[in-house]
Structures are given as structure tokens and as C-alpha cells.
Tab-separated table of N, CA and C in Angstrom:
chain	number	residue	atom	x	y	z
A	936	UNK	N	0.880	-1.362	-0.022
A	936	UNK	CA	-0.013	-0.086	0.036
A	936	UNK	C	0.957	1.405	-0.077
A	937	UNK	N	1.973	1.326	0.866
A	937	UNK	CA	2.704	2.551	0.744
A	937	UNK	C	3.679	2.394	-0.485
A	938	UNK	N	3.960	1.364	-0.989
A	938	UNK	CA	4.551	1.583	-2.258
A	938	UNK	C	3.685	2.122	-3.428
A	939	UNK	N	2.435	1.596	-3.401
A	939	UNK	CA	1.500	2.175	-4.489
A	939	UNK	C	1.338	3.583	-4.318
A	940	UNK	N	1.167	4.217	-3.070
A	940	UNK	CA	1.290	5.676	-2.758
A	940	UNK	C	2.431	6.274	-3.412
A	941	UNK	N	3.515	5.723	-3.090
A	941	UNK	CA	4.772	6.533	-3.624
A	941	UNK	C	4.764	6.434	-5.152
A	942	UNK	N	4.313	5.573	-5.740
A	942	UNK	CA	4.605	5.467	-7.154
A	942	UNK	C	3.456	6.318	-7.735
A	943	UNK	N	2.410	6.667	-7.131
A	943	UNK	CA	1.522	7.666	-7.670
A	943	UNK	C	1.986	8.910	-7.665
A	944	UNK	N	3.010	9.183	-6.744
A	944	UNK	CA	3.407	10.545	-6.666
A	944	UNK	C	4.587	10.712	-7.785
A	945	UNK	N	4.864	10.046	-8.500
A	945	UNK	CA	6.074	9.984	-9.667
A	945	UNK	C	5.026	10.337	-10.864
A	946	UNK	N	3.753	10.537	-11.008
A	946	UNK	CA	3.177	10.709	-12.195
A	946	UNK	C	3.777	11.992	-12.966
A	947	UNK	N	3.169	12.316	-14.117
A	947	UNK	CA	1.968	11.989	-14.807
A	947	UNK	C	2.348	10.617	-15.460
A	948	UNK	N	1.301	9.784	-15.612
A	948	UNK	CA	1.365	8.712	-16.253
A	948	UNK	C	0.983	8.577	-17.561
A	949	UNK	N	1.241	7.821	-18.604
A	949	UNK	CA	0.748	7.641	-19.904
A	949	UNK	C	-0.814	7.476	-19.907
A	950	UNK	N	-1.237	8.180	-20.832
A	950	UNK	CA	-2.694	8.475	-21.045
A	950	UNK	C	-2.943	6.878	-21.893
A	951	UNK	N	-4.203	6.587	-22.160
A	951	UNK	CA	-4.535	5.363	-22.806
A	951	UNK	C	-4.126	5.664	-24.073
A	952	UNK	N	-4.404	7.189	-24.690
A	952	UNK	CA	-3.987	7.126	-25.986
A	952	UNK	C	-2.676	6.976	-26.301
A	953	UNK	N	-1.866	7.376	-25.278
A	953	UNK	CA	-0.365	7.275	-25.592
A	953	UNK	C	0.000	5.647	-25.516
A	954	UNK	N	-0.753	5.009	-24.632
A	954	UNK	CA	-0.632	3.531	-24.605
A	954	UNK	C	-1.063	2.796	-25.826
A	955	UNK	N	-2.096	3.372	-26.642
A	955	UNK	CA	-2.423	3.121	-28.049
A	955	UNK	C	-1.369	2.936	-28.959
A	956	UNK	N	-0.541	4.085	-28.869
A	956	UNK	CA	0.511	4.208	-29.753
A	956	UNK	C	1.533	2.966	-29.398
A	957	UNK	N	1.824	2.951	-27.963
A	957	UNK	CA	2.680	1.899	-27.723
A	957	UNK	C	2.308	0.467	-28.069
A	958	UNK	N	1.052	0.340	-27.800
A	958	UNK	CA	0.565	-1.016	-28.285
A	958	UNK	C	0.735	-1.116	-29.695
A	959	UNK	N	0.480	-0.359	-30.510
A	959	UNK	CA	0.652	-0.254	-32.088
A	959	UNK	C	2.092	-0.681	-32.462
A	960	UNK	N	2.967	0.071	-31.763
A	960	UNK	CA	4.313	-0.229	-32.038
A	960	UNK	C	4.777	-1.766	-31.427
A	961	UNK	N	4.390	-2.153	-30.173
A	961	UNK	CA	4.648	-3.477	-29.902
A	961	UNK	C	4.195	-4.410	-30.730
A	962	UNK	N	2.996	-4.284	-31.500
A	962	UNK	CA	2.418	-5.101	-32.239
A	962	UNK	C	3.244	-5.441	-33.447
A	963	UNK	N	3.506	-4.177	-34.061
A	963	UNK	CA	4.475	-4.034	-35.271
A	963	UNK	C	5.982	-4.618	-35.009
A	964	UNK	N	6.199	-4.759	-33.747
A	964	UNK	CA	7.547	-5.337	-33.357
A	964	UNK	C	7.587	-6.645	-32.981
A	965	UNK	N	6.416	-7.296	-33.396
A	965	UNK	CA	6.016	-8.571	-32.856
A	965	UNK	C	6.038	-9.113	-31.505
A	966	UNK	N	5.776	-7.918	-30.670
A	966	UNK	CA	5.661	-8.135	-29.190
A	966	UNK	C	4.150	-8.351	-28.802
A	967	UNK	N	3.566	-9.445	-29.362
A	967	UNK	CA	2.240	-9.582	-29.086
A	967	UNK	C	1.716	-9.462	-27.586
A	968	UNK	N	2.333	-10.410	-26.735
A	968	UNK	CA	2.049	-10.511	-25.544
A	968	UNK	C	1.917	-8.803	-24.752
A	969	UNK	N	2.909	-8.223	-25.188
A	969	UNK	CA	2.752	-6.755	-24.580
A	969	UNK	C	1.574	-6.003	-25.187
A	970	UNK	N	1.344	-6.175	-26.343
A	970	UNK	CA	0.436	-5.426	-27.125
A	970	UNK	C	-1.107	-5.965	-26.480
A	971	UNK	N	-1.117	-7.256	-26.229
A	971	UNK	CA	-2.400	-7.973	-25.594
A	971	UNK	C	-2.588	-7.359	-24.264
A	972	UNK	N	-1.577	-7.157	-23.468
A	972	UNK	CA	-1.395	-6.821	-21.996
A	972	UNK	C	-2.161	-5.319	-22.222
A	973	UNK	N	-1.560	-4.508	-22.932
A	973	UNK	CA	-2.091	-3.050	-22.951
A	973	UNK	C	-3.531	-2.793	-23.551
A	974	UNK	N	-3.963	-3.725	-24.362
A	974	UNK	CA	-5.309	-3.805	-24.921
A	974	UNK	C	-6.245	-4.263	-23.714
A	975	UNK	N	-5.917	-5.253	-23.080
A	975	UNK	CA	-6.627	-5.691	-21.989
A	975	UNK	C	-6.747	-4.553	-20.988
A	976	UNK	N	-5.701	-3.933	-20.555
A	976	UNK	CA	-5.726	-3.139	-19.625
A	976	UNK	C	-6.483	-1.760	-19.639
A	977	UNK	N	-6.438	-1.472	-21.056
A	977	UNK	CA	-7.096	-0.202	-21.222
A	977	UNK	C	-8.705	-0.137	-21.899
A	978	UNK	N	-8.969	-1.416	-22.133
A	978	UNK	CA	-10.287	-1.667	-22.858
A	978	UNK	C	-11.406	-0.798	-22.285
A	979	UNK	N	-11.512	-0.739	-20.982
A	979	UNK	CA	-12.729	-0.269	-20.429
A	979	UNK	C	-12.653	1.093	-20.448
A	980	UNK	N	-11.509	1.893	-20.635
A	980	UNK	CA	-11.298	3.137	-20.675
A	980	UNK	C	-11.552	3.963	-22.001
A	981	UNK	N	-11.544	3.101	-23.075
A	981	UNK	CA	-11.617	3.818	-24.473
A	981	UNK	C	-12.722	4.517	-24.744
A	982	UNK	N	-12.679	5.664	-25.566
A	982	UNK	CA	-13.624	6.495	-25.993
A	982	UNK	C	-13.802	6.241	-27.385
A	983	UNK	N	-14.917	5.614	-27.889
A	983	UNK	CA	-15.302	5.353	-29.385
A	983	UNK	C	-15.256	6.441	-30.271
A	984	UNK	N	-15.098	7.493	-29.854
A	984	UNK	CA	-15.146	8.869	-30.786
A	984	UNK	C	-13.642	9.139	-30.958
A	985	UNK	N	-12.827	8.439	-30.521
A	985	UNK	CA	-11.232	8.854	-30.610
A	985	UNK	C	-10.426	7.660	-31.526
A	986	UNK	N	-10.079	8.154	-32.589
A	986	UNK	CA	-9.422	7.151	-33.580
A	986	UNK	C	-8.302	6.382	-32.699
A	987	UNK	N	-7.653	6.880	-31.584
A	987	UNK	CA	-6.819	6.162	-30.760
A	987	UNK	C	-7.375	4.797	-30.239
A	988	UNK	N	-8.508	4.857	-30.164
A	988	UNK	CA	-9.535	3.548	-29.883
A	988	UNK	C	-9.460	2.443	-30.615
A	989	UNK	N	-9.233	2.848	-32.094
A	989	UNK	CA	-9.485	2.008	-33.149
A	989	UNK	C	-7.983	1.378	-33.107
A	990	UNK	N	-6.830	2.060	-32.892
A	990	UNK	CA	-5.696	1.650	-33.145
A	990	UNK	C	-5.592	0.751	-31.814
A	991	UNK	N	-5.593	1.168	-30.520
A	991	UNK	CA	-5.548	0.203	-29.455
A	991	UNK	C	-6.311	-1.200	-29.644
A	992	UNK	N	-7.631	-1.241	-30.033
A	992	UNK	CA	-8.455	-2.438	-30.234
A	992	UNK	C	-7.841	-3.264	-31.320
A	993	UNK	N	-7.144	-2.501	-32.462
A	993	UNK	CA	-6.729	-3.412	-33.574
A	993	UNK	C	-5.433	-3.974	-33.102
A	994	UNK	N	-4.585	-3.414	-32.459
A	994	UNK	CA	-3.344	-3.849	-31.874
A	994	UNK	C	-3.602	-4.993	-30.923
A	995	UNK	N	-4.564	-4.884	-30.100
A	995	UNK	CA	-4.957	-5.978	-29.226
A	995	UNK	C	-5.813	-7.159	-30.119
A	996	UNK	N	-6.457	-6.967	-30.953
A	996	UNK	CA	-7.205	-8.012	-31.793
A	996	UNK	C	-6.246	-8.734	-32.564
A	997	UNK	N	-5.415	-7.930	-33.258
A	997	UNK	CA	-4.246	-8.642	-34.114
A	997	UNK	C	-3.396	-9.334	-33.340
A	998	UNK	N	-2.991	-8.728	-32.343
A	998	UNK	CA	-2.033	-9.589	-31.501
A	998	UNK	C	-2.537	-10.778	-30.993
A	999	UNK	N	-3.861	-10.954	-30.631
A	999	UNK	CA	-4.729	-12.150	-30.302
A	999	UNK	C	-4.641	-13.266	-31.523
A	1000	UNK	N	-4.863	-12.457	-32.627
A	1000	UNK	CA	-5.089	-13.199	-33.903
A	1000	UNK	C	-3.529	-14.026	-34.181
A	1001	UNK	N	-2.512	-13.308	-34.051
A	1001	UNK	CA	-1.233	-13.784	-34.449
A	1001	UNK	C	-0.831	-14.958	-33.272
A	1002	UNK	N	-1.423	-14.652	-32.167
A	1002	UNK	CA	-0.910	-15.700	-31.095
A	1002	UNK	C	-2.000	-17.099	-31.213
A	1003	UNK	N	-2.977	-17.090	-32.257
A	1003	UNK	CA	-3.813	-17.959	-32.442
A	1003	UNK	C	-4.961	-18.264	-31.452
A	1004	UNK	N	-5.364	-16.925	-30.868
A	1004	UNK	CA	-6.582	-16.908	-30.041
A	1004	UNK	C	-7.580	-16.420	-30.869
A	1005	UNK	N	-8.143	-16.924	-32.105
A	1005	UNK	CA	-8.967	-16.497	-32.972
A	1005	UNK	C	-10.256	-16.040	-32.454
A	1006	UNK	N	-10.895	-16.756	-31.479
A	1006	UNK	CA	-12.318	-16.588	-30.919
A	1006	UNK	C	-12.051	-15.155	-30.123
A	1007	UNK	N	-11.289	-14.905	-29.436
A	1007	UNK	CA	-10.968	-13.703	-28.521
A	1007	UNK	C	-10.675	-12.488	-29.614
A	1008	UNK	N	-9.697	-12.855	-30.559
A	1008	UNK	CA	-9.485	-11.867	-31.525
A	1008	UNK	C	-10.777	-11.470	-32.227
A	1009	UNK	N	-11.450	-12.323	-32.677
A	1009	UNK	CA	-12.840	-11.867	-33.613
A	1009	UNK	C	-13.650	-10.962	-32.410
A	1010	UNK	N	-13.794	-11.324	-31.276
A	1010	UNK	CA	-14.507	-10.614	-30.224
A	1010	UNK	C	-14.189	-9.070	-30.193
A	1011	UNK	N	-12.883	-8.924	-30.491
A	1011	UNK	CA	-12.290	-7.370	-30.252
A	1011	UNK	C	-12.492	-6.854	-31.707
A	1012	UNK	N	-12.242	-7.666	-32.925
A	1012	UNK	CA	-11.940	-6.930	-34.138
A	1012	UNK	C	-13.247	-6.721	-34.792
A	1013	UNK	N	-14.441	-7.697	-34.630
A	1013	UNK	CA	-15.707	-7.257	-35.246
A	1013	UNK	C	-16.223	-6.010	-34.699
A	1014	UNK	N	-16.371	-5.567	-33.401
A	1014	UNK	CA	-16.839	-4.402	-32.929
A	1014	UNK	C	-15.821	-3.305	-33.497
A	1015	UNK	N	-14.600	-3.574	-33.460
A	1015	UNK	CA	-13.655	-2.470	-33.870
A	1015	UNK	C	-13.922	-2.044	-35.383
A	1016	UNK	N	-14.063	-3.220	-36.246
A	1016	UNK	CA	-14.298	-2.782	-37.519
A	1016	UNK	C	-15.573	-1.913	-37.727
A	1017	UNK	N	-16.620	-2.433	-36.866
A	1017	UNK	CA	-17.898	-1.521	-36.996
A	1017	UNK	C	-17.716	-0.239	-36.287
A	1018	UNK	N	-17.118	0.212	-35.461
A	1018	UNK	CA	-16.789	1.433	-34.576
A	1018	UNK	C	-15.808	2.394	-35.477
A	1019	UNK	N	-14.869	1.911	-36.306
A	1019	UNK	CA	-13.925	2.603	-36.692
A	1019	UNK	C	-14.415	3.322	-38.002
A	1020	UNK	N	-15.522	3.116	-38.653
A	1020	UNK	CA	-15.922	3.642	-39.862
A	1020	UNK	C	-16.025	5.272	-39.541
A	1021	UNK	N	-15.397	6.118	-40.417
A	1021	UNK	CA	-15.273	7.601	-40.151
A	1021	UNK	C	-14.288	7.930	-39.189
A	1022	UNK	N	-13.502	6.925	-38.643
A	1022	UNK	CA	-12.542	7.459	-37.707
A	1022	UNK	C	-11.117	6.936	-38.203
A	1023	UNK	N	-10.946	5.620	-38.548
A	1023	UNK	CA	-9.841	5.163	-39.018
A	1023	UNK	C	-10.224	3.891	-40.024
A	1024	UNK	N	-10.172	4.571	-41.255
A	1024	UNK	CA	-10.583	3.573	-42.404
A	1024	UNK	C	-9.735	2.365	-42.422
A	1025	UNK	N	-8.382	2.497	-42.290
A	1025	UNK	CA	-7.538	1.491	-42.698
A	1025	UNK	C	-7.753	0.469	-41.365
A	1026	UNK	N	-7.749	0.749	-40.241
A	1026	UNK	CA	-7.800	-0.279	-39.085
A	1026	UNK	C	-8.999	-0.785	-39.069
A	1027	UNK	N	-10.262	-0.047	-39.620
A	1027	UNK	CA	-11.403	-0.778	-39.708
A	1027	UNK	C	-11.610	-1.851	-40.507
A	1028	UNK	N	-11.130	-1.468	-41.806
A	1028	UNK	CA	-11.243	-2.538	-42.771
A	1028	UNK	C	-10.460	-3.921	-42.301
A	1029	UNK	N	-9.182	-3.349	-41.890
A	1029	UNK	CA	-8.278	-4.460	-41.442
A	1029	UNK	C	-8.907	-5.496	-40.230
A	1030	UNK	N	-9.529	-4.696	-39.535
A	1030	UNK	CA	-10.257	-5.519	-38.203
A	1030	UNK	C	-11.236	-6.287	-38.883
A	1031	UNK	N	-12.166	-6.173	-40.028
A	1031	UNK	CA	-12.996	-6.828	-40.254
A	1031	UNK	C	-12.469	-8.077	-41.107
A	1032	UNK	N	-11.386	-7.577	-41.783
A	1032	UNK	CA	-10.609	-8.746	-42.723
A	1032	UNK	C	-10.186	-9.861	-41.771
A	1033	UNK	N	-9.380	-9.529	-40.650
A	1033	UNK	CA	-9.036	-10.413	-39.680
A	1033	UNK	C	-10.115	-11.041	-38.970
A	1034	UNK	N	-11.184	-10.503	-38.793
A	1034	UNK	CA	-12.407	-11.341	-38.206
A	1034	UNK	C	-12.888	-12.392	-39.133
A	1035	UNK	N	-12.950	-12.099	-40.479
A	1035	UNK	CA	-13.257	-13.076	-41.089
A	1035	UNK	C	-12.315	-14.125	-41.476
A	1036	UNK	N	-10.915	-13.937	-41.312
A	1036	UNK	CA	-9.854	-14.957	-41.345
A	1036	UNK	C	-10.076	-15.766	-39.787
A	1037	UNK	N	-10.367	-15.205	-38.935
A	1037	UNK	CA	-10.685	-15.773	-37.745
A	1037	UNK	C	-11.752	-16.751	-37.855
A	1038	UNK	N	-13.018	-16.367	-38.394
A	1038	UNK	CA	-14.160	-17.361	-38.626
A	1038	UNK	C	-13.634	-18.495	-39.635
A	1039	UNK	N	-13.021	-18.085	-40.747
A	1039	UNK	CA	-12.544	-19.108	-41.714
A	1039	UNK	C	-11.830	-20.263	-40.874
A	1040	UNK	N	-10.839	-19.780	-39.868
A	1040	UNK	CA	-9.855	-20.789	-39.232
A	1040	UNK	C	-10.836	-21.591	-38.386
A	1041	UNK	N	-12.100	-21.358	-37.970
A	1041	UNK	CA	-13.045	-22.091	-37.300
A	1041	UNK	C	-13.853	-22.843	-38.081
A	1042	UNK	N	-13.692	-22.678	-39.614
A	1042	UNK	CA	-14.683	-23.154	-40.527
A	1042	UNK	C	-16.249	-22.569	-40.486
A	1043	UNK	N	-16.283	-21.440	-39.932
A	1043	UNK	CA	-17.585	-20.737	-39.811
A	1043	UNK	C	-17.671	-20.022	-41.179
A	1044	UNK	N	-18.039	-20.413	-42.230
A	1044	UNK	CA	-17.908	-19.623	-43.409
A	1044	UNK	C	-18.894	-18.758	-43.749
A	1045	UNK	N	-20.171	-19.176	-43.158
A	1045	UNK	CA	-20.960	-17.821	-43.451
A	1045	UNK	C	-20.840	-16.633	-42.711
A	1046	UNK	N	-20.326	-16.900	-41.203
A	1046	UNK	CA	-20.202	-15.594	-40.577
A	1046	UNK	C	-18.900	-15.029	-40.953
A	1047	UNK	N	-17.884	-15.799	-41.605
A	1047	UNK	CA	-16.733	-14.931	-42.141
A	1047	UNK	C	-17.165	-14.244	-43.379
A	1048	UNK	N	-18.150	-14.733	-43.996
A	1048	UNK	CA	-18.688	-13.994	-45.376
A	1048	UNK	C	-19.160	-12.737	-44.988
A	1049	UNK	N	-20.070	-12.844	-43.872
A	1049	UNK	CA	-20.651	-11.581	-43.274
A	1049	UNK	C	-19.887	-10.355	-43.001
A	1050	UNK	N	-18.644	-10.810	-42.281
A	1050	UNK	CA	-17.807	-9.959	-41.943
A	1050	UNK	C	-16.959	-9.261	-43.285
A	1051	UNK	N	-16.456	-10.120	-44.121
A	1051	UNK	CA	-16.026	-9.740	-45.435
A	1051	UNK	C	-16.927	-8.717	-46.111
A	1052	UNK	N	-18.205	-9.018	-46.211
A	1052	UNK	CA	-19.044	-8.132	-46.778
A	1052	UNK	C	-19.173	-6.917	-46.101
A	1053	UNK	N	-19.072	-6.765	-44.928
A	1053	UNK	CA	-19.132	-5.307	-44.486
A	1053	UNK	C	-17.776	-4.422	-44.816
A	1054	UNK	N	-16.809	-4.991	-45.250
A	1054	UNK	CA	-15.699	-4.344	-45.391
A	1054	UNK	C	-16.196	-3.295	-46.632
A	1055	UNK	N	-16.770	-3.841	-47.523
A	1055	UNK	CA	-17.250	-3.065	-48.901
A	1055	UNK	C	-18.449	-2.181	-48.351
A	1056	UNK	N	-19.140	-2.569	-47.446
A	1056	UNK	CA	-20.366	-1.723	-47.081
A	1056	UNK	C	-19.700	-0.314	-46.174
A	1057	UNK	N	-19.046	-0.832	-45.272
A	1057	UNK	CA	-18.406	0.174	-44.426
A	1057	UNK	C	-17.316	1.199	-45.099
A	1058	UNK	N	-16.520	0.407	-45.774
A	1058	UNK	CA	-15.116	1.168	-46.302
A	1058	UNK	C	-15.137	0.677	-47.724
A	1059	UNK	N	-16.184	1.450	-48.445
A	1059	UNK	CA	-16.167	1.115	-49.899
A	1059	UNK	C	-14.923	1.699	-50.665
A	1060	UNK	N	-14.117	2.536	-50.307
A	1060	UNK	CA	-12.951	3.236	-50.705
A	1060	UNK	C	-11.872	2.610	-50.392
A	1061	UNK	N	-11.859	1.721	-49.668
A	1061	UNK	CA	-10.568	0.980	-49.011
A	1061	UNK	C	-10.161	0.060	-50.093
A	1062	UNK	N	-8.707	-0.250	-50.091
A	1062	UNK	CA	-8.163	-1.055	-51.128
A	1062	UNK	C	-8.616	-2.671	-50.814
A	1063	UNK	N	-9.123	-2.932	-49.625
A	1063	UNK	CA	-9.559	-4.281	-49.160
A	1063	UNK	C	-11.233	-4.516	-49.327
A	1064	UNK	N	-11.816	-3.405	-49.815
A	1064	UNK	CA	-13.363	-3.785	-50.435
A	1064	UNK	C	-13.545	-4.825	-51.360
A	1065	UNK	N	-12.751	-4.717	-52.176
A	1065	UNK	CA	-13.050	-5.607	-53.287
A	1065	UNK	C	-12.540	-7.116	-52.954
A	1066	UNK	N	-11.405	-7.130	-52.085
A	1066	UNK	CA	-10.972	-8.391	-51.449
A	1066	UNK	C	-12.183	-9.034	-50.694
A	1067	UNK	N	-12.810	-8.004	-49.757
A	1067	UNK	CA	-13.973	-8.418	-48.944
A	1067	UNK	C	-15.081	-9.157	-49.771
A	1068	UNK	N	-15.338	-8.579	-50.943
A	1068	UNK	CA	-16.465	-9.232	-51.682
A	1068	UNK	C	-16.087	-10.431	-52.151
A	1069	UNK	N	-14.860	-10.865	-52.879
A	1069	UNK	CA	-14.452	-11.961	-53.330
A	1069	UNK	C	-14.262	-13.001	-52.196
A	1070	UNK	N	-13.778	-12.439	-50.930
A	1070	UNK	CA	-13.764	-13.760	-49.736
A	1070	UNK	C	-15.387	-13.949	-49.359
A	1071	UNK	N	-15.797	-12.978	-49.451
A	1071	UNK	CA	-17.256	-13.293	-48.767
A	1071	UNK	C	-17.930	-14.297	-49.903
A	1072	UNK	N	-17.854	-14.301	-50.974
A	1072	UNK	CA	-18.407	-15.156	-52.118
A	1072	UNK	C	-17.933	-16.575	-51.772
A	1073	UNK	N	-16.540	-16.647	-51.484
A	1073	UNK	CA	-15.872	-17.981	-51.259
A	1073	UNK	C	-16.514	-18.471	-49.762
A	1074	UNK	N	-16.755	-17.408	-49.005
A	1074	UNK	CA	-17.489	-18.079	-47.747
A	1074	UNK	C	-18.880	-18.670	-47.831
A	1075	UNK	N	-19.642	-17.975	-48.767
A	1075	UNK	CA	-21.035	-18.290	-49.040
A	1075	UNK	C	-20.825	-19.669	-49.764
A	1076	UNK	N	-19.780	-19.802	-50.690
A	1076	UNK	CA	-20.046	-20.822	-51.485
A	1076	UNK	C	-19.712	-21.957	-50.433
A	1077	UNK	N	-18.674	-21.917	-49.695
A	1077	UNK	CA	-18.258	-23.101	-48.837
A	1077	UNK	C	-19.473	-23.192	-47.948
A	1078	UNK	N	-20.313	-22.480	-47.642
A	1078	UNK	CA	-21.553	-22.517	-46.605
A	1078	UNK	C	-22.632	-23.044	-47.287
A	1079	UNK	N	-22.571	-23.496	-48.675
A	1079	UNK	CA	-23.484	-23.933	-49.615
A	1079	UNK	C	-24.772	-22.996	-49.798
A	1080	UNK	N	-24.276	-21.911	-50.015
A	1080	UNK	CA	-25.395	-20.496	-50.407
A	1080	UNK	C	-24.656	-20.105	-51.651
A	1081	UNK	N	-24.720	-20.817	-52.992
A	1081	UNK	CA	-24.197	-20.408	-53.953
A	1081	UNK	C	-24.681	-19.128	-54.623
A	1082	UNK	N	-26.139	-18.846	-54.360
A	1082	UNK	CA	-26.797	-17.664	-54.845
A	1082	UNK	C	-26.070	-16.407	-54.144
A	1083	UNK	N	-25.831	-16.395	-52.938
A	1083	UNK	CA	-25.159	-15.269	-52.190
A	1083	UNK	C	-23.836	-15.199	-52.660
A	1084	UNK	N	-23.112	-16.325	-53.004
A	1084	UNK	CA	-21.858	-16.309	-53.555
A	1084	UNK	C	-21.611	-15.524	-54.774
A	1085	UNK	N	-22.556	-15.902	-55.875
A	1085	UNK	CA	-22.602	-15.332	-57.012
A	1085	UNK	C	-23.175	-13.886	-56.879
A	1086	UNK	N	-23.775	-13.420	-55.878
A	1086	UNK	CA	-24.001	-12.242	-55.828
A	1086	UNK	C	-22.739	-11.202	-55.204
A	1087	UNK	N	-22.091	-11.855	-54.362
A	1087	UNK	CA	-21.084	-11.293	-53.881
A	1087	UNK	C	-19.838	-10.879	-55.086
A	1088	UNK	N	-19.710	-11.988	-55.977
A	1088	UNK	CA	-18.786	-12.032	-56.793
A	1088	UNK	C	-19.251	-11.111	-57.900
A	1089	UNK	N	-20.520	-11.050	-58.201
A	1089	UNK	CA	-21.112	-9.857	-59.335
A	1089	UNK	C	-20.866	-8.594	-58.791
A	1090	UNK	N	-21.269	-8.505	-57.564
A	1090	UNK	CA	-20.910	-7.027	-56.907
A	1090	UNK	C	-19.524	-6.594	-57.175
A	1091	UNK	N	-18.600	-7.461	-56.882
A	1091	UNK	CA	-17.154	-7.279	-56.715
A	1091	UNK	C	-16.878	-6.899	-58.405
A	1092	UNK	N	-17.270	-7.574	-59.252
A	1092	UNK	CA	-16.896	-7.403	-60.599
A	1092	UNK	C	-17.410	-6.060	-61.238
A	1093	UNK	N	-18.697	-5.722	-60.790
A	1093	UNK	CA	-19.440	-4.482	-61.231
A	1093	UNK	C	-18.971	-3.202	-60.649
A	1094	UNK	N	-18.681	-3.479	-59.172
A	1094	UNK	CA	-18.313	-2.231	-58.457
A	1094	UNK	C	-16.838	-1.888	-58.472
A	1095	UNK	N	-15.920	-2.994	-58.676
A	1095	UNK	CA	-14.468	-2.942	-58.815
A	1095	UNK	C	-13.618	-3.386	-59.710
A	1096	UNK	N	-14.180	-2.906	-60.886
A	1096	UNK	CA	-13.661	-3.592	-62.349
A	1096	UNK	C	-12.197	-3.483	-62.306
A	1097	UNK	N	-11.574	-2.692	-61.695
A	1097	UNK	CA	-10.158	-2.499	-61.864
A	1097	UNK	C	-9.440	-2.804	-60.601
A	1098	UNK	N	-10.151	-3.177	-59.623
A	1098	UNK	CA	-9.495	-3.680	-58.373
A	1098	UNK	C	-8.564	-4.776	-58.402
A	1099	UNK	N	-7.675	-4.943	-57.704
A	1099	UNK	CA	-6.780	-6.082	-57.535
A	1099	UNK	C	-7.371	-7.492	-57.704
A	1100	UNK	N	-8.456	-7.569	-57.334
A	1100	UNK	CA	-9.190	-8.754	-57.171
A	1100	UNK	C	-10.025	-9.089	-58.434
A	1101	UNK	N	-10.118	-8.190	-59.309
A	1101	UNK	CA	-10.942	-8.233	-60.377
A	1101	UNK	C	-11.010	-9.479	-61.242
A	1102	UNK	N	-9.983	-9.859	-61.337
A	1102	UNK	CA	-9.605	-11.110	-62.376
A	1102	UNK	C	-10.103	-12.353	-61.497
A	1103	UNK	N	-9.876	-12.570	-59.968
A	1103	UNK	CA	-10.286	-13.439	-59.400
A	1103	UNK	C	-11.912	-13.646	-59.275
A	1104	UNK	N	-12.503	-12.226	-59.073
A	1104	UNK	CA	-13.873	-12.066	-59.090
A	1104	UNK	C	-14.430	-12.756	-60.285
A	1105	UNK	N	-14.111	-12.205	-61.352
A	1105	UNK	CA	-14.641	-12.423	-62.840
A	1105	UNK	C	-14.505	-13.917	-62.907
A	1106	UNK	N	-13.345	-14.655	-62.641
A	1106	UNK	CA	-13.031	-16.134	-62.727
A	1106	UNK	C	-14.216	-16.877	-61.884
A	1107	UNK	N	-14.291	-16.558	-60.827
A	1107	UNK	CA	-15.218	-17.173	-59.865
A	1107	UNK	C	-16.681	-17.087	-60.502
A	1108	UNK	N	-17.038	-15.972	-60.938
A	1108	UNK	CA	-18.339	-15.638	-61.230
A	1108	UNK	C	-18.749	-16.461	-62.584
A	1109	UNK	N	-17.547	-16.579	-63.561
A	1109	UNK	CA	-17.740	-17.340	-64.753
A	1109	UNK	C	-17.868	-18.894	-64.420
A	1110	UNK	N	-16.943	-19.377	-63.511
A	1110	UNK	CA	-16.847	-20.502	-63.227
A	1110	UNK	C	-18.236	-21.265	-62.692
A	1111	UNK	N	-18.977	-20.306	-61.905
A	1111	UNK	CA	-20.234	-20.666	-61.424
A	1111	UNK	C	-21.178	-20.726	-62.158
């Protein structure tokens, strides 16, 4: 008790926003356990109107994904992908992409497809939007929903004819 009182007198301490930057750096340096620890510590303090919240949740969720905790990762990445629209387009789109990959690993193809589709819905200008539609189609195809698969691939071909996945979407659409 005396020690914690003494430590408090050495402030000021880092804000959660500063810790978000630190968690991002740790994630990029492959220090996943440290990024997870910061994400866990500050999760309850985040302000969803602050782009730093997107940064911290993405670092937390991606680090969990990299460590193989895909269920826990998806639990953080899905809400982050939804909340970051208009705040941090890059981390929002990447959050939904990794959430989809998390569900793919669990062979939950339909759930993965829904999160991939959200990339194009929430982040239509992001470079991953056309990837999301192609992957959504694959997810629907794997979950035995060929009509939804074709619809996703058709939307990708029509909406993103020059995207990096244009050939893949066109091939899959023609193949079906």
C-alpha cells in the first residue's frame, strides 16, 4: 500500500491514447503479449469517438490473432471494424478482414462471409473492399449458399472492375 502511494507521486503517467501508440508499436515489433496486455488493461477506458481507440483495439485484436486466439481476436476485431468507420478507415477494414480470417479458421464460413461483406459496405473506398467481396463469395460458396456467393462476386466485378481482385472475382463468377 505504501509502495503504490509512492508510485502515484511519480506521475503523470501515460494516457490510454499514448498507450495505444505503444501497443501499435509493440504489435509491429512482434511483441504480441505486450500489446495484448495493454489492450486488456485499457479496454474499459476507450472513447469510441477517438481514433486512438481503433488503434488500441486493432493492436489488441491482431496480436491475439497472431497468437492463435482467434475467438478472442474476433470478439475485439468485429466491434472495432464496425466502430472505426469514419475514424480510422484502414484499421477498421483490416479489423473486419482479420475477423473474417478468424471465422474461416474455425470453418464458420457464413459468419466469415458476413464480416468480409461489411468491408465493402463500411469502407467502400478502401483497397480491401474488393477483396472482401471475393472472400465473402468464397465463404458463401463453402457454406452452400451459391446464390449469395454469385451475388458477392457479381457486386465485386461491377463495383470494382479495376480492383486487384477483379480477375479473381470474374473467374469465380464465370466458373459458377
